[in-house]
Amino acid sequence: MATARGSKSPSPIPTTETHQDGSVSDNEWAAMQTVLQNIYAYRTEDGEDPSKLFQRKVNKRALPDYYTVIKEPMALSTIKAKISTKDYKNFSQFVWDFALVPHNAQVYNRPDSGAYIDALVIKEVLEQELAKLVKENIITEETAKLPFLGEIPTQDDIIVEDVEEDEDPDAEVEDDDEDDEAEDDDDSDEEGGRRKRKKGGRTAASIAKRESGVKADKEKDDDPESRKKRGRPPRVDTPMEARIKEILKGMRKFKNNANTLMVYHFERLPDKAAMPEYYTEIKTPMALDMIKKKLKRKKYQSVEQVMKDIETMFENAKSYNQDESQVYKDAVYLQKETRKIADEVRQKPDTDYAMEEGRLPMPDGILHNGELWKVGDWIHLQNANDLTKPIVAQIYRTWQDPDGNKWVNACWYYRPEQTVHRFDRHFYDDEVVKTGQYRDHPIDEIVDRCFVMFFTRYNKGRPRNFPADKEIYVCEARYNEEKHKLNKIKTWASCLPDEVRDKDYEMDLFDAPKKMKKNPSPIKYLFKEDTQKETDDLPKPVWGAPNAPPKIGAVHCRPRDPKESPPPEPTPTPPPAPPPPPPRQISNITSHNPNGYTGNRPSDINTAGANAHSMAAPHSSHHQPTPNAYTPSQHHANSHYQQHSASPAPLQPAPAHHHQNTFVPPLTPSSNYTAAGPTAPLGQYASPQQHAGYSQPLSNARINQPQQSQQGYNAPRPIEVWHLPDPANASIPDDVRERYQCDAQGRILLFTAPPLATSSESKGPAHTAKYLAFKIKREEMLREKRKREASDAVTPAESRKRAKSEEFREQQKKIADAEKLALSTMENALVDATIGEYKDLYGAQWKEKMDEELNLLEKKQVEAAREREEREQLEMEWKRAERKRLAIRGMNSRLEFAME
């Protein structure tokens, strides 16, 4: 809604309807008119009209979100129309509609907005008008009471969200999906982007989130698509931080006579351009937003430190403003109440500020596997979907649960192949993109350290003292998982945890900035040009394990966003090489020289390489350019010269009549042409000097080979050797690794082609693998057959031995059965003797006495077993303590053995 205020608003026109409804009396209709007219006519002390914002319904085009949040919109014009048409069946309906006007404004707008304050004024005036009607006995007290229309979000809830939940530097970006460019505008707290949005109305997403509760969140966990929703780092506050937040929350409970929150004056410092004199007079400016920022960045070490800033804030207000001003009065009162709140929170024990679920904050980090992991560290996490691509993440929280398990909350960074983007998108090598995924992981899921650099620094150097064997990534964009868009990051600090935003790292700079090149998307191959269209819906990534990034993303060809950067231009084709000198045909055929001299080809011209290449690549003439030979004219070239042939076929003789009309240039071989490597084959031409009936084999023809241009384009060599990523290579067992060729770091080398240099040693004739396998199988069958035959052919001695063994086993079995029978007989005799003795001693009560003594005996046995167990436990603990006292703990940071 607009917040402009007018000085006067027109009063409604009295109704001319004569229709009467039986349930509403004439006095009540008149009272409705009076109440409405008084609301229209009411003006504040400053002459402003608080009803102007509520006279018409909100424009749906201007605020479409309003009708998502407000389920029952209402305006004064609607009430006026209902009174005119006498639509109300009773006075309570009129009160209900009128109560909706301020209620809707309070639900949609923030408490510090003008619409919210005007709504409170309208509500107060309405209650006064209804109270007058009760005194005049027009309506009852019950009818005049405003109905309960639902909970209204309080300022306390909003501020708590600012302090406690608004710790995600990208929260404003991923919550506000109406404008993607908000991601850039709201990068940093310092730029005030977050405050801009919070001055207006609440979004539908925030209202829905407040009303849905935890139940909706649990239902989303089962939906694979819901995994892309952004989480937040959990609250892990120390008791000191919880006390500070309670003080800040308690300050927002007090209102002045104008029904305005007293703390409103101290939210932010005045504009420097509008009030430069304030900063001249006040040497230490302080406001609540500065205090909250320092709290988020862990700058306070005690309650006393934050109270010192709060006192400075109030003293500044008192020294700058006059004693009669409202700001001065509010500062005095609020200062006194804040001191009381601080005294109360100091007296509370730490147990009152224990975190939910028993989380114990570990602000100093977690010691695991000999390394300290703390907030701000870049890490690799286990990726259940692909062990070769660990999750790149940054730690945001560290804590311990009630069971003693250590946990971290980390922000994920996706690899390009895990996102959904346009098929022509390009990425840097080792690029990652920041996401809104903040996930909890056990400390055991940390694989290793890594590092992520902003793209503006990546080409200038590397972090100092960072291990050379650790991965370093580059980040340029933030990934909106709702709309599958990549937005360029403006402020890198906004992407980091609050605790490390003002910390920087040293770098070892390169001698000169390195050139960074973007490559096509690694999943561009997924694009189906013949089936995918611009009008298709956005594809979805393929999800796998619950706590892992997508298995693979997707590509599309939907129209590019106007503010999205186009893909880089392709590398221009290098300029063509200058044409070589015309080749010269040399023939070993005797030429008819008028002087009688027979010219032979010099022996220093060798074109065997060209001939060999021509023989090895019969189709290369279709793919490689052929240098042009000298021809007197195009007609002669077409008529007299034969095109190059890859086969060693003899040249066709030229017709005799062509020799009479053909001018033949003198062919002078030059020794400057030497044989080059494999180059494009040259055209072969029939010599115009040869006789009509003579043909010459191609193998004997000698062609002058032009020298290859040194300025030509040299295509890069294809990759011949590669290795797996270090995590995947480390997962290969050592016994398997030893079978293959490895590099200096112990990584298995993989080749794209078999070796060109094979062994020259002749192995002689050999059997095929199929035959050798058959031979091995046949030998195994023969061995099995021999075993069976040997077992069947039992000798007499073996038969006697087997019979004797069977007899011995039979005797042993009989002895064992006899022992069991003897024990059973003895046991029965003892039982009978015991029963007889008890009968002689106790007569008819022998059974009760025997049971009693048996129970007593059982108790003593249990007690004896317990004492024996305790004694053994004490002995074990004593031995363990002795071992610990003398045990070597291992190496310390100085590589020295440490002992206790």
C-alpha angles and dihedrals in degrees: 000000000000116000098209114127126211129210098226137016128195119257118238119264111250114251121257094196116124096190112121129201118212095226097052119060125216090251090055092050089050090047090053090053091048094050092048093047092049091051090051092047098045116114130183125235088269091054094251124145109232092187097061095089092053102046094092133030118262116273106253093209093053095045110017089162091064093072091050092055099036111059097184110035117196136181136179090250089059091052090047091053092049091052091049093051092038093234095153114101093194140001093258090068089056091051090048093053093045092049089054092064098067093030094058091047091052092049096049102036131060118252092246094055124101093239091056092050092047089050090056090052092050090048092051093048091048092053090050092051092048090049089056091054090052091054089050089052092237093123134012127253090250092055092047092055111103112241124242106255099175141289119313117214108247129220088245091064092049095049092046087054089051093051101034110026105025091079095110106096089209098044095106090050098052096039095051103060094160091087121029092193089066084082089070097038093049098044097118138033089222091063091058094234093134093054093051094064095043094058091068132057126310115264123241089245092059093047092047091048091052093049099042097060130187095315094070091049091055092050090053092055090073093053113087091212091055090067089078091063115109120254127197131232106264122249109264105168127169116227089257092055091046090053091052091050091050090053092051091047093048092054090065097063098079126088131185129227091279089060090246124135109258092216090062091087092057101047096100139001118261119266110277093217094049097043110025091153090067092063091046092056100034110063097184108038115196135176138168094257089058091049092050091048091052090048092053091049092052094245095139119081097178143013089253091064094055091044089055090057091045091051089049090052093052094043090052090053092048094048095047101041128063120256093246095053123105092235091058093048092047091049092052094048095041092048091056094047093046091055089054092050091049091052090051096050092047091058095052116096121245090249089071088064099048112140124248117270089022096279113173111205117231103194093167092060136250124287108219130161091352094305132101115232114195141163112297096029117133111227146175114234128197111270110209090195097054123008091194091062109051118195114266108221146152124227115244103166137021125193147143125239125221091266092059096254117143120229139185130198111214137182112233125228115203126218115233092255090058094059136076112240144140115295092239095053115127128209137191121249110274091008122162131181128221116245135191092242111122107178136178117236133178111247088245090069092067107107104180146319125281136164136230121204129192111250092243090064102031094085094047102060148306133272112278117252092005110144112260093223094060124094120254119197134192125225128196107153145041118230119226102205093190096060097019093237132143115218123190115246116237101183117035093193090066089063095057131080114271091245094064103030094104094043123092134191129231120245139208101225125218118240087249132003111273121237112249118212127195120221130203118272113285089228097046087116088072091069113104105203094188097052109026117084137185091250095056121113117258110275120239128235121245110253125202130164115027098241098041138081120262117293089232136347129222142239131224141178100224115144114288117250111255091238095045116106115246119239116273118271115260117260108270117249111257115252114270118262116257112265113267121239113279113275117246123224113228119188128193089211115110109259120216103242118188089221092055093246118139110213116209126191114261114255095229095073111092124178099164090120091059093047092048091049091049090052093047096048110040094170099041092103088073094057107032128060117253116221114243118249125216113269127175091226141346089254093055091045091055094042107040109027126078118219120246114277123201093209122077093245118148117261116258116247118248119238114265096235091061091063091064095058102033123101110216116201117219111266112217114177116221125213090213092084114085131177115273131193122279105320137160111301117251127234116263116221133193112245111246087210097063124100121260097246099045128093129183128207116244092232090065096045114101119211125197107238116217118223115258115247115254091211096061123116114272111207114223116258114256119249109272103170130034140158138210123262114276096254092052092044091050090055091063111098116247094238090058092044092056091063094063138059113267136189128237091280092054095253118145112249118225121198128208095212140021117268118279094210106066126181114281093205112108113232093193125222115337139178123256121256090248092057093046091052090050090049092053091048091049092051090052090051091051092051091051091049092051091050092053092048091048092051092049095050099070117178122224091250091054090048092054091046091051092048091049090051091051091050091051093051089050092052092049090052092051091050091051092050091050091051091051091049092049092050091048092049092048091048092051091048092052091049092050092047091049093050091048091051092050090049091053092049103040105018114202093001094058094112095053091048093048092050091048093053092044090054090048091050091050092053092050091050091051091048091049091050091050092050091048090051092049090049091051090048092052091049090050093050091048091052091047091051090050091051092048091050092059102024122117109240097200136252123332127210090283091056090248124134109254120208133183 
